Amino acid sequence: MASQQQQAQERALVEEALQIGPQSDRRRFFVSAAAFGAAAAAPGVAQAQTPAPAPAAAPAAPPRRALLKDDSRLLNIGATVRSGNYWDFNTFITPIEEFYVRNHYPTPLVEAKPVLDPKQWRMKIHGNGLERSIDIGYGDLVKMPSRTVIATMECHGNGRSLFWEQQDQMQVAGGNWVLGAIGQAEWQIVPLSHIFGLVGLKKDAKSALFWSGVDGADMGRPMPVADIVSRADDIGLCFRMNGNPLTPDHGAPVRLVVPGWGGTASIKWLTEMRVDTHQHWCRLNTRGEVYIGPDYAAPAVGATDEFIGGITAADVKGPMVTWMPIKTIITVPLVLEKSPSVPANYPLKRGEWPRMSAGRQLVRGYAWAPQHGIREVEYRVDRGPWQRAHIQGPNLGRYTWVRFDFHWDARPGDHVIETRGIDMAGNVQPETVPFNQLGMANGAVPKFRIRVA
Ligand SMILES: Nc1nc2c(c(=O)[nH]1)N[C@H]1C(S)=C(S)[C@@H](COP(=O)(O)O)O[C@H]1N2
Ligand SMILES: [Mo]
């Protein structure tokens, strides 16, 4: 567990992040969290600057919508997904309004799914890998010992555009997130170490299946028990994000948070955890959210394995994505030339370059290496020598990102800025990554093209 001093430092950062300017002050967070029912009835109401009274009555017929989030703060990628506007990022903690949403289905609303009401929510924790089963309510969960973890959450699909734009791998299929399917929050969790203490983990427990089934019948994902046990204080059942109850888009009332692994592991609208002595296979660890390509071997299937939701052994196509790689971005929108789609409200048209004025410019960015933490960030201009960027504090190590900056004497003309991160284990962000069909986890050095006038 983190030292008291580090926890105090982290707490101060969250307080600061929640009070940055009138657009996202702390009161507003509480307003939006409390008034999501009203937001569903009348988008924009929750954006009011003054605290709204608690909604008097739930809207009679909730409108059909994919998400509750306000599009003006996010990039519309498609029906159920929104990207963070990474070219506008400037905070260490991402405000909830600016935090990307990745949903396989529309955000389930409590009106249609009463199980999401904290008063009704139950979670079943059972399986033959446990000494005993328990069934807990929201009130039970929030009374359990909890802690906060500051961690990035990043979708596997973040950076998929780099396969198209930089590696000419047009066979890659999936949503065009560009580079904004990432955010950093303070997650309040009941660690799985505590849960294991309640249910007793058997020595031969092999797989833990985290299940929702609320938004879609196939929504859940297993994790090897060994991967949980190695950091069971850091992975947990999350009920608060940046100090507020989870919002519906982010999995209210309870989600899993697996710091450092791709977002898919962090199942939202959680209702069940099943720990067994055999392997589980479902969509999200067989033919979805896995690496499929000539450089990757499909995992072996065993005789006692369990297949869930119509999946068969033939669906096991590749290893599942776990840790996210080292990545760096500068707050400049990427030129989209070859990508099959350009999001409707992207700040650049297809083929358009971002512009900057000539002179001494401060270039800012973010770097993360969730498994080991960032040690250094480097940049180069027009393939010149790699130079060291300045890392802005704090650097809280693994799970978290850092902000960095460097001065650039921008001369008129077209330029390419590249950035790379080096992690605490000495790994360097690579220039290309092996092809994979679903465009998972592209951590290649990004090339930012800029026109200086
Ligand atoms: N039940 C459920 N959990 C889910 C998903 C989903 O569609 N349904 N999407 C996953 C994926 S792919 C990601 S990247 C993260 C996104 O979390 P966020 O929307 O809070 O940013 O949630 C994960 N948990
Ligand atoms: Mo994702």
Short mmCIF file of N, CA, C and O and ligand atoms in Angstrom, two decimals, residues 99-105 153-156 177 181 187 212-216 219-220 241 249-251 255 262-270 284 289, ligand 1:
data_model
loop_
_atom_site.label_atom_id
_atom_site.label_comp_id
_atom_site.label_asym_id
_atom_site.label_seq_id
_atom_site.Cartn_x
_atom_site.Cartn_y
_atom_site.Cartn_z
N PHE A 99 -13.78 12.36 -19.84
CA PHE A 99 -13.24 11.00 -19.81
C PHE A 99 -13.92 10.17 -20.89
O PHE A 99 -15.15 10.15 -21.00
N TYR A 100 -13.13 9.48 -21.71
CA TYR A 100 -13.68 8.69 -22.81
C TYR A 100 -14.68 7.64 -22.29
O TYR A 100 -14.60 7.21 -21.13
N VAL A 101 -15.58 7.23 -23.16
CA VAL A 101 -16.52 6.16 -22.84
C VAL A 101 -16.41 5.10 -23.93
O VAL A 101 -16.50 5.41 -25.11
N ARG A 102 -16.21 3.86 -23.51
CA ARG A 102 -16.19 2.77 -24.47
C ARG A 102 -17.23 1.75 -24.02
O ARG A 102 -17.09 1.08 -23.00
N ASN A 103 -18.31 1.70 -24.77
CA ASN A 103 -19.42 0.80 -24.49
C ASN A 103 -19.64 -0.10 -25.68
O ASN A 103 -19.71 0.39 -26.81
N HIS A 104 -19.79 -1.37 -25.45
CA HIS A 104 -20.15 -2.28 -26.54
C HIS A 104 -21.63 -2.14 -26.88
O HIS A 104 -22.06 -2.49 -27.97
N TYR A 105 -22.41 -1.67 -25.92
CA TYR A 105 -23.86 -1.47 -26.08
C TYR A 105 -24.19 -0.11 -25.49
O TYR A 105 -23.35 0.48 -24.79
N MET A 153 -6.96 4.69 -17.50
CA MET A 153 -7.82 3.66 -18.10
C MET A 153 -7.68 3.92 -19.59
O MET A 153 -7.81 5.06 -20.03
N GLU A 154 -7.35 2.88 -20.34
CA GLU A 154 -7.14 3.07 -21.77
C GLU A 154 -7.76 1.92 -22.53
O GLU A 154 -7.59 0.75 -22.17
N CYS A 155 -8.46 2.26 -23.60
CA CYS A 155 -9.07 1.23 -24.44
C CYS A 155 -8.01 0.56 -25.30
O CYS A 155 -7.09 1.23 -25.78
N HIS A 156 -8.16 -0.76 -25.51
CA HIS A 156 -7.23 -1.47 -26.40
C HIS A 156 -7.18 -0.83 -27.77
O HIS A 156 -6.17 -0.90 -28.46
N TRP A 177 -10.40 5.66 -32.92
CA TRP A 177 -10.25 6.44 -31.69
C TRP A 177 -9.20 7.53 -31.82
O TRP A 177 -9.09 8.39 -30.95
N ALA A 181 -8.61 7.61 -26.48
CA ALA A 181 -9.36 6.65 -25.66
C ALA A 181 -8.58 6.34 -24.40
O ALA A 181 -8.25 5.19 -24.09
N TRP A 187 -9.66 6.18 -8.60
CA TRP A 187 -10.70 5.17 -8.45
C TRP A 187 -10.74 4.72 -6.99
O TRP A 187 -9.70 4.40 -6.43
N SER A 212 -21.02 -8.79 -16.10
CA SER A 212 -22.08 -7.80 -15.98
C SER A 212 -23.37 -8.43 -16.47
O SER A 212 -24.25 -8.76 -15.70
N GLY A 213 -23.47 -8.60 -17.79
CA GLY A 213 -24.69 -9.14 -18.37
C GLY A 213 -25.83 -8.13 -18.35
O GLY A 213 -26.93 -8.44 -18.79
N VAL A 214 -25.58 -6.92 -17.86
CA VAL A 214 -26.66 -5.92 -17.76
C VAL A 214 -26.79 -5.15 -19.06
O VAL A 214 -27.89 -4.98 -19.59
N ASP A 215 -25.67 -4.69 -19.60
CA ASP A 215 -25.72 -3.92 -20.86
C ASP A 215 -25.86 -4.84 -22.06
O ASP A 215 -26.50 -4.48 -23.05
N GLY A 216 -25.27 -6.01 -22.01
CA GLY A 216 -25.34 -6.97 -23.09
C GLY A 216 -25.12 -8.35 -22.52
O GLY A 216 -24.40 -8.50 -21.53
N MET A 219 -21.43 -9.61 -21.86
CA MET A 219 -20.46 -8.68 -21.30
C MET A 219 -19.86 -9.15 -19.98
O MET A 219 -20.47 -9.04 -18.92
N GLY A 220 -18.67 -9.66 -20.09
CA GLY A 220 -17.90 -10.09 -18.94
C GLY A 220 -16.56 -10.55 -19.45
O GLY A 220 -16.39 -10.72 -20.67
N MET A 241 -15.34 7.50 -8.61
CA MET A 241 -14.37 7.96 -9.60
C MET A 241 -14.16 9.46 -9.34
O MET A 241 -15.15 10.20 -9.29
N ASP A 249 -22.48 6.14 -17.39
CA ASP A 249 -21.59 5.81 -18.51
C ASP A 249 -20.34 5.05 -18.05
O ASP A 249 -19.74 4.32 -18.84
N HIS A 250 -19.93 5.28 -16.81
CA HIS A 250 -18.70 4.64 -16.34
C HIS A 250 -18.96 3.43 -15.46
O HIS A 250 -18.05 2.97 -14.76
N GLY A 251 -20.22 2.93 -15.48
CA GLY A 251 -20.44 1.64 -14.85
C GLY A 251 -21.22 1.65 -13.55
O GLY A 251 -21.17 0.66 -12.81
N ARG A 255 -18.16 -1.06 -10.72
CA ARG A 255 -17.40 -1.68 -11.81
C ARG A 255 -16.13 -2.28 -11.24
O ARG A 255 -15.74 -1.97 -10.11
N GLY A 262 -5.61 -3.08 -20.23
CA GLY A 262 -6.53 -2.39 -21.13
C GLY A 262 -7.92 -2.34 -20.51
O GLY A 262 -8.29 -3.21 -19.69
N GLY A 263 -8.68 -1.32 -20.87
CA GLY A 263 -9.98 -1.04 -20.26
C GLY A 263 -10.95 -2.21 -20.23
O GLY A 263 -11.77 -2.31 -19.32
N THR A 264 -10.85 -3.09 -21.22
CA THR A 264 -11.80 -4.21 -21.29
C THR A 264 -11.85 -5.03 -20.00
O THR A 264 -12.89 -5.56 -19.63
N ALA A 265 -10.72 -5.14 -19.32
CA ALA A 265 -10.68 -5.93 -18.08
C ALA A 265 -11.57 -5.30 -17.01
O ALA A 265 -12.06 -6.00 -16.13
N SER A 266 -11.76 -3.99 -17.09
CA SER A 266 -12.47 -3.27 -16.04
C SER A 266 -13.97 -3.25 -16.33
O SER A 266 -14.55 -2.23 -16.70
N ILE A 267 -14.59 -4.41 -16.13
CA ILE A 267 -16.00 -4.61 -16.47
C ILE A 267 -16.89 -3.65 -15.69
O ILE A 267 -16.79 -3.54 -14.46
N LYS A 268 -17.76 -2.96 -16.43
CA LYS A 268 -18.69 -1.99 -15.83
C LYS A 268 -20.01 -2.68 -15.48
O LYS A 268 -20.29 -3.78 -15.97
N TRP A 269 -20.82 -2.02 -14.67
CA TRP A 269 -22.14 -2.54 -14.28
C TRP A 269 -22.01 -4.00 -13.80
O TRP A 269 -22.75 -4.91 -14.19
N LEU A 270 -21.03 -4.19 -12.94
CA LEU A 270 -20.66 -5.52 -12.45
C LEU A 270 -21.78 -6.13 -11.60
O LEU A 270 -22.39 -5.44 -10.79
N LEU A 284 -14.93 -11.90 -24.94
CA LEU A 284 -13.88 -10.90 -24.75
C LEU A 284 -12.51 -11.46 -24.39
O LEU A 284 -11.59 -10.68 -24.10
N GLU A 289 -11.04 -8.50 -28.41
CA GLU A 289 -10.07 -7.97 -27.44
C GLU A 289 -8.87 -8.91 -27.27
O GLU A 289 -8.35 -9.08 -26.17
N1 LIG B 1 -20.20 -4.16 -18.97
C1 LIG B 1 -19.28 -3.55 -19.74
N2 LIG B 1 -18.08 -3.26 -19.22
C2 LIG B 1 -17.14 -2.66 -19.98
C3 LIG B 1 -17.40 -2.35 -21.34
C4 LIG B 1 -18.69 -2.63 -21.85
O1 LIG B 1 -19.01 -2.34 -23.00
N3 LIG B 1 -19.60 -3.24 -21.01
N4 LIG B 1 -16.39 -1.79 -22.09
C5 LIG B 1 -15.03 -2.07 -21.64
C6 LIG B 1 -14.02 -1.38 -22.41
S1 LIG B 1 -13.64 -2.06 -23.92
C7 LIG B 1 -13.35 -0.30 -21.91
S2 LIG B 1 -12.10 0.41 -22.79
C8 LIG B 1 -13.72 0.29 -20.61
C9 LIG B 1 -14.04 1.75 -20.77
O2 LIG B 1 -14.34 2.35 -19.55
P1 LIG B 1 -14.97 3.82 -19.54
O3 LIG B 1 -16.11 3.84 -20.50
O4 LIG B 1 -15.35 4.06 -18.13
O5 LIG B 1 -13.87 4.76 -20.01
O6 LIG B 1 -14.83 -0.36 -20.02
C10 LIG B 1 -14.85 -1.76 -20.17
N5 LIG B 1 -15.94 -2.34 -19.41
#
